[in-house]
Short mmCIF file of C-alpha atoms (C1' of nucleotides) in Angstrom, two decimals:
data_model
loop_
_atom_site.label_atom_id
_atom_site.label_comp_id
_atom_site.label_asym_id
_atom_site.label_seq_id
_atom_site.Cartn_x
_atom_site.Cartn_y
_atom_site.Cartn_z
CA MET A 211 -112.87 8.72 -206.64
CA LEU A 212 -113.81 8.28 -203.03
CA ALA A 213 -111.94 11.49 -202.38
CA PHE A 214 -114.78 13.39 -204.02
CA ALA A 215 -117.41 11.76 -201.89
CA THR A 216 -117.11 14.01 -198.91
CA ASN A 217 -120.41 13.01 -197.41
CA ILE A 218 -122.53 9.90 -197.17
CA CYS A 219 -125.15 11.31 -199.48
CA SER A 220 -122.75 11.27 -202.40
CA LEU A 221 -121.91 7.66 -201.72
CA VAL A 222 -125.55 6.71 -201.79
CA LEU A 223 -126.07 8.39 -205.11
CA MET A 224 -123.03 6.69 -206.60
CA GLY A 225 -124.22 3.37 -205.27
CA THR A 226 -127.24 3.45 -207.57
CA ALA A 227 -125.55 4.45 -210.76
CA GLU A 228 -128.49 3.78 -213.05
CA THR A 229 -130.81 6.18 -211.23
CA PRO A 230 -128.63 8.81 -209.63
CA ASP A 231 -131.46 11.13 -208.61
CA LEU A 232 -134.11 8.68 -207.48
CA LEU A 233 -134.24 10.53 -204.17
CA HIS A 234 -135.60 13.52 -206.06
CA HIS A 235 -137.77 11.68 -208.53
CA PRO A 236 -140.74 13.85 -209.55
CA HIS A 237 -143.21 11.21 -208.37
CA ILE A 238 -141.73 11.44 -204.89
CA THR A 239 -142.21 15.19 -205.02
CA THR A 240 -145.84 14.71 -206.08
CA ALA A 241 -146.48 12.22 -203.30
CA GLY A 242 -144.76 14.51 -200.81
CA MET A 243 -146.94 17.43 -201.91
CA PHE A 244 -150.00 15.28 -201.51
CA VAL A 245 -149.11 14.26 -197.99
CA GLU A 246 -148.04 17.74 -196.93
CA ALA A 247 -151.00 19.51 -198.51
CA HIS A 248 -153.39 17.05 -196.94
CA ALA A 249 -151.81 17.34 -193.51
CA ALA A 250 -151.88 21.12 -193.62
CA PHE A 251 -155.39 21.33 -195.07
CA ALA A 252 -156.97 18.72 -192.80
CA GLY A 253 -155.11 20.09 -189.81
CA ARG A 254 -156.45 23.59 -190.34
CA LEU A 255 -160.00 22.35 -190.94
CA GLU A 256 -159.79 20.24 -187.80
CA ARG A 257 -158.64 23.14 -185.65
CA GLN A 258 -161.21 25.55 -187.06
CA LEU A 259 -164.09 23.12 -186.76
CA GLU A 260 -163.05 22.34 -183.21
CA GLN A 261 -162.92 26.00 -182.27
CA THR A 262 -166.12 27.13 -183.94
CA CYS A 263 -168.37 24.07 -183.59
CA ASP A 264 -166.65 21.96 -180.95
CA LEU A 265 -166.67 19.04 -183.39
CA PRO A 266 -163.78 16.69 -184.13
CA LEU A 267 -163.30 16.35 -187.89
CA GLN A 268 -163.98 12.64 -187.53
CA TRP A 269 -167.39 13.31 -185.99
CA PHE A 270 -168.15 15.84 -188.68
CA GLU A 271 -167.29 13.25 -191.30
CA VAL A 272 -169.65 10.68 -189.79
CA LEU A 273 -172.52 13.10 -189.10
CA MET A 274 -172.15 14.59 -192.57
CA ARG A 275 -172.41 11.21 -194.18
CA LEU A 276 -175.54 10.41 -192.20
CA VAL A 277 -177.30 13.72 -192.84
CA ARG A 278 -176.67 13.33 -196.56
CA THR A 279 -178.27 9.89 -196.60
CA PRO A 280 -182.05 9.49 -197.04
CA GLY A 281 -183.52 8.42 -193.72
CA HIS A 282 -180.43 9.73 -191.95
CA ARG A 283 -179.27 6.18 -191.38
CA LEU A 284 -176.58 3.84 -192.69
CA ARG A 285 -175.48 0.35 -191.76
CA MET A 286 -172.27 0.26 -189.75
CA SER A 287 -170.33 -1.45 -192.51
CA ASP A 288 -171.54 0.97 -195.19
CA LEU A 289 -170.78 3.95 -193.00
CA ALA A 290 -167.28 2.63 -192.39
CA ALA A 291 -166.76 2.10 -196.12
CA GLN A 292 -167.82 5.67 -196.84
CA THR A 293 -165.55 7.29 -194.27
CA THR A 294 -161.89 6.98 -193.42
CA LEU A 295 -162.74 4.68 -190.50
CA SER A 296 -162.21 0.96 -190.17
CA ALA A 297 -164.98 -1.34 -188.95
CA SER A 298 -163.76 -1.42 -185.37
CA GLY A 299 -162.79 2.23 -185.51
CA LEU A 300 -166.34 3.08 -186.50
CA THR A 301 -167.80 0.92 -183.73
CA ARG A 302 -165.84 2.96 -181.24
CA ALA A 303 -166.61 6.29 -182.87
CA ILE A 304 -170.34 5.50 -182.82
CA ASP A 305 -169.97 4.50 -179.15
CA ARG A 306 -168.74 8.01 -178.46
CA LEU A 307 -171.35 9.71 -180.64
CA GLU A 308 -174.07 7.66 -178.97
CA ALA A 309 -172.79 8.70 -175.55
CA CYS A 310 -173.28 12.33 -176.63
CA ASP A 311 -176.73 11.55 -178.05
CA LEU A 312 -175.77 12.66 -181.55
CA VAL A 313 -176.28 9.20 -183.07
CA ARG A 314 -178.23 6.13 -181.96
CA ARG A 315 -178.06 2.51 -183.00
CA GLU A 316 -181.10 0.76 -184.45
CA ALA A 317 -181.58 -2.88 -185.37
CA CYS A 318 -181.95 -3.69 -189.03
CA PRO A 319 -185.28 -5.49 -189.49
CA SER A 320 -184.37 -7.33 -192.69
CA ASP A 321 -180.97 -8.66 -191.58
CA ARG A 322 -180.42 -9.13 -187.90
CA ARG A 323 -176.65 -9.16 -188.32
CA SER A 324 -176.69 -5.52 -189.32
CA THR A 325 -176.98 -2.39 -187.20
CA TYR A 326 -178.04 1.02 -188.38
CA ALA A 327 -176.34 4.17 -187.16
CA VAL A 328 -179.07 6.81 -187.10
CA LEU A 329 -178.78 10.55 -186.64
CA THR A 330 -180.66 11.82 -183.59
CA GLU A 331 -182.44 15.16 -183.56
CA ALA A 332 -179.58 16.60 -181.56
CA GLY A 333 -177.14 15.17 -184.10
CA GLU A 334 -179.10 16.70 -186.96
CA ALA A 335 -179.17 20.06 -185.23
CA ARG A 336 -175.45 19.87 -184.56
CA ILE A 337 -174.41 19.00 -188.10
CA SER A 338 -176.89 21.44 -189.64
CA ALA A 339 -175.34 24.21 -187.63
CA ALA A 340 -171.82 23.11 -188.49
CA VAL A 341 -172.22 22.77 -192.26
CA PRO A 342 -172.55 26.47 -193.13
CA VAL A 343 -169.61 27.26 -190.86
CA HIS A 344 -167.53 24.57 -192.47
CA VAL A 345 -168.44 25.67 -195.99
CA GLU A 346 -167.38 29.17 -195.14
CA GLN A 347 -164.07 27.90 -193.79
CA LEU A 348 -163.53 25.89 -196.97
CA ARG A 349 -164.40 28.90 -199.06
CA ALA A 350 -161.88 31.03 -197.18
CA ILE A 351 -159.11 28.61 -198.07
CA LEU A 352 -160.04 27.28 -201.50
CA ASP A 353 -161.28 30.50 -203.08
CA ASP A 354 -158.16 32.20 -201.86
CA VAL A 355 -155.82 29.68 -203.45
CA TYR A 356 -157.66 28.63 -206.60
CA SER A 357 -159.67 30.08 -209.44
CA PRO A 358 -163.02 28.39 -210.11
CA ALA A 359 -161.51 26.61 -213.11
CA GLU A 360 -158.55 25.36 -211.10
CA LEU A 361 -160.89 24.10 -208.41
CA GLU A 362 -162.72 22.03 -210.98
CA VAL A 363 -159.48 20.65 -212.37
CA LEU A 364 -158.24 19.73 -208.92
CA THR A 365 -161.50 18.02 -208.00
CA ASP A 366 -161.45 16.02 -211.21
CA LEU A 367 -157.82 14.95 -210.75
CA LEU A 368 -158.49 13.89 -207.17
CA ARG A 369 -161.61 11.97 -208.13
CA ARG A 370 -159.71 10.04 -210.77
CA LEU A 371 -156.99 9.11 -208.31
CA ARG A 372 -159.53 7.95 -205.75
CA ASP A 373 -161.43 5.93 -208.33
CA ALA A 374 -158.25 4.29 -209.59
CA VAL A 375 -156.81 3.43 -206.21
CA ASN A 376 -160.00 2.57 -204.38
CA PRO A 377 -162.38 1.15 -206.98
CA CYS A 378 -164.81 -0.27 -204.44
CA VAL A 379 -165.72 3.15 -203.03
CA ALA A 380 -166.23 4.58 -206.49
CA ALA A 381 -168.30 1.77 -207.90
CA ALA A 382 -170.29 -0.21 -205.38
CA SER A 383 -172.10 0.84 -202.22
CA ARG A 384 -173.27 4.19 -203.56
CA PRO A 385 -176.05 5.30 -205.89
CA PRO A 386 -175.05 6.28 -209.45
CA SER A 387 -173.81 9.86 -209.94
CA ASP A 388 -173.64 10.62 -206.24
CA ASP A 389 -170.31 12.28 -206.54
CA ASP A 390 -168.45 12.73 -203.35
CA MET B 1449 -196.49 21.73 -197.31
CA LEU B 1450 -195.31 19.30 -194.70
CA ALA B 1451 -197.09 16.64 -196.67
CA PHE B 1452 -194.31 16.79 -199.26
CA ALA B 1453 -191.55 16.39 -196.72
CA THR B 1454 -191.65 12.64 -196.54
CA ASN B 1455 -188.25 12.30 -194.94
CA ILE B 1456 -186.10 14.21 -192.50
CA CYS B 1457 -183.68 15.25 -195.23
CA SER B 1458 -186.29 17.39 -196.92
CA LEU B 1459 -187.04 19.12 -193.65
CA VAL B 1460 -183.40 19.96 -193.16
CA LEU B 1461 -183.14 21.47 -196.60
CA MET B 1462 -186.24 23.56 -196.05
CA GLY B 1463 -184.87 24.72 -192.74
CA THR B 1464 -182.02 26.55 -194.45
CA ALA B 1465 -183.96 28.34 -197.13
CA GLU B 1466 -181.16 30.65 -198.23
CA THR B 1467 -178.74 27.84 -199.02
CA PRO B 1468 -180.86 24.86 -199.93
CA ASP B 1469 -178.01 22.71 -201.23
CA LEU B 1470 -175.21 23.53 -198.82
CA LEU B 1471 -174.89 19.82 -198.11
CA HIS B 1472 -173.75 19.38 -201.71
CA HIS B 1473 -171.71 22.54 -202.03
CA PRO B 1474 -168.90 22.02 -204.56
CA HIS B 1475 -166.27 22.91 -201.95
CA ILE B 1476 -167.51 20.06 -199.79
CA THR B 1477 -167.16 17.75 -202.75
CA THR B 1478 -163.61 18.98 -203.33
CA ALA B 1479 -162.68 18.50 -199.69
CA GLY B 1480 -164.29 15.06 -199.73
CA MET B 1481 -162.30 14.08 -202.80
CA PHE B 1482 -159.15 15.28 -201.13
CA VAL B 1483 -159.75 13.21 -198.02
CA GLU B 1484 -160.87 10.12 -199.91
CA ALA B 1485 -158.09 10.30 -202.50
CA HIS B 1486 -155.49 10.76 -199.78
CA ALA B 1487 -156.84 7.92 -197.69
CA ALA B 1488 -156.91 5.55 -200.64
CA PHE B 1489 -153.52 6.64 -201.98
CA ALA B 1490 -151.69 6.65 -198.66
CA GLY B 1491 -153.39 3.41 -197.66
CA ARG B 1492 -152.20 1.60 -200.75
CA LEU B 1493 -148.68 2.97 -200.44
CA GLU B 1494 -148.58 1.93 -196.80
CA ARG B 1495 -149.69 -1.62 -197.54
CA GLN B 1496 -147.32 -2.02 -200.48
CA LEU B 1497 -144.34 -0.61 -198.64
CA GLU B 1498 -145.09 -2.83 -195.69
CA GLN B 1499 -145.30 -5.93 -197.86
CA THR B 1500 -142.26 -5.28 -200.03
CA CYS B 1501 -139.90 -3.53 -197.63
CA ASP B 1502 -141.34 -4.21 -194.19
CA LEU B 1503 -141.38 -0.48 -193.53
CA PRO B 1504 -144.24 1.54 -192.01
CA LEU B 1505 -144.95 4.60 -194.13
CA GLN B 1506 -144.12 6.73 -191.11
CA TRP B 1507 -140.65 5.23 -190.88
CA PHE B 1508 -140.16 5.67 -194.60
CA GLU B 1509 -141.09 9.33 -194.25
CA VAL B 1510 -138.55 9.89 -191.48
CA LEU B 1511 -135.73 7.89 -193.08
CA MET B 1512 -136.38 9.56 -196.43
CA ARG B 1513 -136.11 12.99 -194.89
CA LEU B 1514 -132.84 12.07 -193.23
CA VAL B 1515 -131.24 10.49 -196.29
CA ARG B 1516 -132.11 13.57 -198.33
CA THR B 1517 -130.38 15.85 -195.86
CA PRO B 1518 -126.64 16.54 -196.08
CA GLY B 1519 -124.92 14.73 -193.22
CA HIS B 1520 -127.92 12.46 -192.89
CA ARG B 1521 -128.92 14.27 -189.74
CA LEU B 1522 -131.59 16.70 -188.60
CA ARG B 1523 -132.51 18.23 -185.27
CA MET B 1524 -135.57 16.67 -183.69
CA SER B 1525 -137.63 19.82 -184.02
CA ASP B 1526 -136.69 20.33 -187.67
CA LEU B 1527 -137.41 16.70 -188.50
CA ALA B 1528 -140.81 17.01 -186.85
CA ALA B 1529 -141.56 20.18 -188.80
CA GLN B 1530 -140.68 18.44 -192.07
CA THR B 1531 -142.83 15.39 -191.49
CA THR B 1532 -146.42 14.81 -190.44
CA LEU B 1533 -145.28 14.10 -186.88
CA SER B 1534 -145.65 16.25 -183.79
CA ALA B 1535 -142.73 16.87 -181.46
CA SER B 1536 -143.70 14.18 -179.00
CA GLY B 1537 -144.81 11.89 -181.81
CA LEU B 1538 -141.36 12.19 -183.33
CA THR B 1539 -139.65 11.52 -180.02
CA ARG B 1540 -141.52 8.24 -179.83
CA ALA B 1541 -140.97 7.34 -183.46
CA ILE B 1542 -137.23 7.91 -183.08
CA ASP B 1543 -137.30 5.76 -179.94
CA ARG B 1544 -138.63 2.93 -182.10
CA LEU B 1545 -136.23 3.57 -184.97
CA GLU B 1546 -133.33 3.69 -182.53
CA ALA B 1547 -134.41 0.37 -181.04
CA CYS B 1548 -134.12 -1.13 -184.54
CA ASP B 1549 -130.75 0.55 -185.10
CA LEU B 1550 -131.98 2.49 -188.13
CA VAL B 1551 -131.43 5.89 -186.50
CA ARG B 1552 -129.32 7.07 -183.58
CA ARG B 1553 -129.42 10.20 -181.47
CA GLU B 1554 -126.41 12.51 -181.27
CA ALA B 1555 -125.87 15.56 -179.12
CA CYS B 1556 -125.70 18.91 -180.87
CA PRO B 1557 -122.37 20.52 -180.02
CA SER B 1558 -123.40 24.13 -180.60
CA ASP B 1559 -126.68 24.03 -178.65
CA ARG B 1560 -127.00 21.52 -175.88
CA ARG B 1561 -130.78 21.76 -175.89
CA SER B 1562 -130.92 20.17 -179.32
CA THR B 1563 -130.60 16.56 -180.35
CA TYR B 1564 -129.76 15.27 -183.79
CA ALA B 1565 -131.48 12.27 -185.29
CA VAL B 1566 -128.83 10.60 -187.45
CA LEU B 1567 -129.24 7.83 -190.00
CA THR B 1568 -127.21 4.72 -189.15
CA GLU B 1569 -125.54 2.59 -191.80
CA ALA B 1570 -128.32 0.06 -191.40
CA GLY B 1571 -130.86 2.84 -191.78
CA GLU B 1572 -129.16 4.10 -194.90
CA ALA B 1573 -129.10 0.62 -196.38
CA ARG B 1574 -132.74 0.14 -195.55
CA ILE B 1575 -134.00 3.37 -197.07
CA SER B 1576 -131.71 3.05 -200.09
CA ALA B 1577 -133.22 -0.32 -200.83
CA ALA B 1578 -136.75 0.94 -200.30
CA VAL B 1579 -136.60 4.06 -202.46
CA PRO B 1580 -136.47 2.36 -205.88
CA VAL B 1581 -139.27 0.03 -204.83
CA HIS B 1582 -141.36 2.94 -203.65
CA VAL B 1583 -140.74 4.94 -206.81
CA GLU B 1584 -141.84 2.00 -208.88
CA GLN B 1585 -145.01 1.68 -206.79
CA LEU B 1586 -145.70 5.39 -207.25
CA ARG B 1587 -145.08 5.07 -210.96
CA ALA B 1588 -147.54 2.19 -211.20
CA ILE B 1589 -150.28 4.34 -209.72
CA LEU B 1590 -149.56 7.85 -210.97
CA ASP B 1591 -148.54 7.00 -214.53
CA ASP B 1592 -151.63 4.87 -214.83
CA VAL B 1593 -153.99 7.65 -213.75
CA TYR B 1594 -152.34 10.79 -215.10
CA SER B 1595 -150.59 12.08 -218.18
CA PRO B 1596 -147.23 13.78 -217.58
CA ALA B 1597 -148.88 17.18 -218.04
CA GLU B 1598 -151.64 16.36 -215.58
CA LEU B 1599 -149.08 15.23 -213.04
CA GLU B 1600 -147.36 18.58 -213.25
CA VAL B 1601 -150.66 20.41 -212.88
CA LEU B 1602 -151.61 18.32 -209.85
CA THR B 1603 -148.25 18.84 -208.19
CA ASP B 1604 -148.46 22.57 -208.72
CA LEU B 1605 -152.01 22.79 -207.37
CA LEU B 1606 -151.05 20.77 -204.30
CA ARG B 1607 -147.96 22.84 -203.66
CA ARG B 1608 -149.95 26.05 -203.77
CA LEU B 1609 -152.46 24.68 -201.28
CA ARG B 1610 -149.72 23.56 -198.93
CA ASP B 1611 -147.94 26.89 -199.17
CA ALA B 1612 -151.15 28.80 -198.52
CA VAL B 1613 -152.33 26.73 -195.58
CA ASN B 1614 -148.99 26.01 -193.97
CA PRO B 1615 -146.75 28.98 -194.73
CA CYS B 1616 -144.11 28.04 -192.18
CA VAL B 1617 -143.24 24.78 -193.92
CA ALA B 1618 -143.01 26.51 -197.27
CA ALA B 1619 -140.95 29.46 -196.19
CA ALA B 1620 -138.73 28.93 -193.19
CA SER B 1621 -136.76 25.90 -192.03
CA ARG B 1622 -135.78 24.75 -195.49
CA PRO B 1623 -133.19 25.81 -198.04
CA PRO B 1624 -134.48 27.81 -201.04
CA SER B 1625 -135.88 25.80 -203.97
CA ASP B 1626 -135.82 22.52 -202.12
CA ASP B 1627 -139.21 21.59 -203.37
CA ASP B 1628 -140.90 18.83 -201.56
"C1'" DA C 817 -138.80 33.73 -170.06
"C1'" DA C 818 -138.51 31.01 -174.15
"C1'" DA C 819 -136.70 27.05 -177.02
"C1'" DG C 820 -135.83 22.15 -177.43
"C1'" DA C 821 -136.84 17.72 -176.15
"C1'" DT C 822 -138.93 14.35 -173.38
"C1'" DT C 823 -142.34 12.04 -170.20
"C1'" DG C 824 -146.90 10.51 -167.82
"C1'" DA C 825 -151.48 9.97 -168.19
"C1'" DA C 826 -155.36 9.76 -170.96
"C1'" DT C 827 -157.37 8.89 -175.34
"C1'" DA C 828 -157.65 6.64 -179.70
"C1'" DA C 829 -156.34 3.21 -183.38
"C1'" DT C 830 -155.26 -1.42 -184.62
"C1'" DC C 831 -155.38 -6.47 -185.16
"C1'" DA C 832 -156.70 -10.72 -184.19
"C1'" DA C 833 -160.25 -13.26 -181.95
"C1'" DT C 834 -165.26 -13.77 -180.88
"C1'" DC C 835 -170.20 -14.00 -181.36
"C1'" DT C 836 -174.43 -13.98 -183.91
"C1'" DT C 837 -176.92 -14.38 -188.06
"C1'" DT C 838 -177.21 -15.63 -192.84
"C1'" DA D 641 -168.56 -21.05 -194.25
"C1'" DA D 642 -169.05 -16.20 -194.75
"C1'" DA D 643 -170.94 -11.50 -193.49
"C1'" DG D 644 -171.71 -8.05 -189.94
"C1'" DA D 645 -170.48 -6.14 -185.77
"C1'" DT D 646 -168.12 -5.99 -181.56
"C1'" DT D 647 -164.47 -6.82 -177.97
"C1'" DG D 648 -159.75 -7.49 -175.61
"C1'" DA D 649 -155.21 -6.59 -175.74
"C1'" DT D 650 -151.63 -4.23 -177.70
"C1'" DT D 651 -149.74 -0.28 -179.73
"C1'" DA D 652 -149.72 4.57 -180.99
"C1'" DT D 653 -151.09 9.41 -180.53
"C1'" DT D 654 -152.10 13.42 -177.92
"C1'" DC D 655 -151.92 17.10 -174.37
"C1'" DA D 656 -150.31 19.10 -170.69
"C1'" DA D 657 -146.57 19.13 -167.56
"C1'" DT D 658 -141.47 18.70 -166.82
"C1'" DC D 659 -136.57 19.36 -167.28
"C1'" DT D 660 -132.54 21.43 -169.22
"C1'" DT D 661 -130.28 24.92 -171.77
"C1'" DT D 662 -130.25 29.39 -173.91
#
DNA sequence: AAAGATTGAATAATCAATCTTT
DNA sequence: AAAGATTGATTATTCAATCTTT
């Protein structure tokens, strides 16, 4: 029997007799697609946004969130919750944005523990200029790959995954029916 | 007219008269869902894999790629191309994996510029133990959120995006019909 | 000269304290 | 004590050299 196992891979498969093809389980393929598609997609957006607007994707994410919020301000903890940044990661990102005068910090009058991150005029100008460019870059990719119907299906499937895995972002800390 | 613009947001929208709702363009929502779903999904997988198998997701990714390859070995540059790591990022990751005796480096006999990353027995044991756990964790998320048909749709949509945005990964450097 | 891999130096992310306010 | 934010120290990532081999 060992004579047929000419490489280590075969031995591994035989070692788990009940699930001989676990290494190629469809869920692993799905997860792999997710990771690869995200890396490729985000990587291209990052490069393009850097080239055209001189903006790191992380900065775009933060500025975008602020410009979409009434008053152009958000508490540090809320801003962190609504981006891919951790609390300390956001502190440092805002340090950098503040150094470039795109964002400023303001004290929260009602709770002196909190700090607002507020878009400056320069920050507003910067993100306002970047948004149409970014939308066009998204359009160039997404409209090329998907039909309008497929785009809706994909968005719905992604939203459901996000809501299931990260219930806090979906439910709390955002107004009802604000859907990104 | 300015009397109605009670906050900065309104002014921004008026400033771009041709595209008044670019900030809420559906493509931005789709991209946002993609980023948020990926962050939530990958974050949970990372935490769970860390807790149950004491493996960083990055290590899992590398070991998985090696165990799925005949001979359990891959040249550094190919391994980098098939993961989310850069060339220098992979060099450092393999340094760490080698220090834990999960991977070893071997010279390539046919081209002395190349180096193989090879799974050790300990590495094989480690990833073999982790795979069923990981599949179960994937199952717990994906089967909860999606029907089997939806899972197929999602996988197909993701694959098409990856192939469109990162043609090199899809085409070259991998055997035909190896599909993750 | 170009491919393959690695390294140094600079930048960024992370995790456990820390400090203030509630 | 717990929430909100920040900091120090460690670790990881990145980018442009560097070195060897083709």
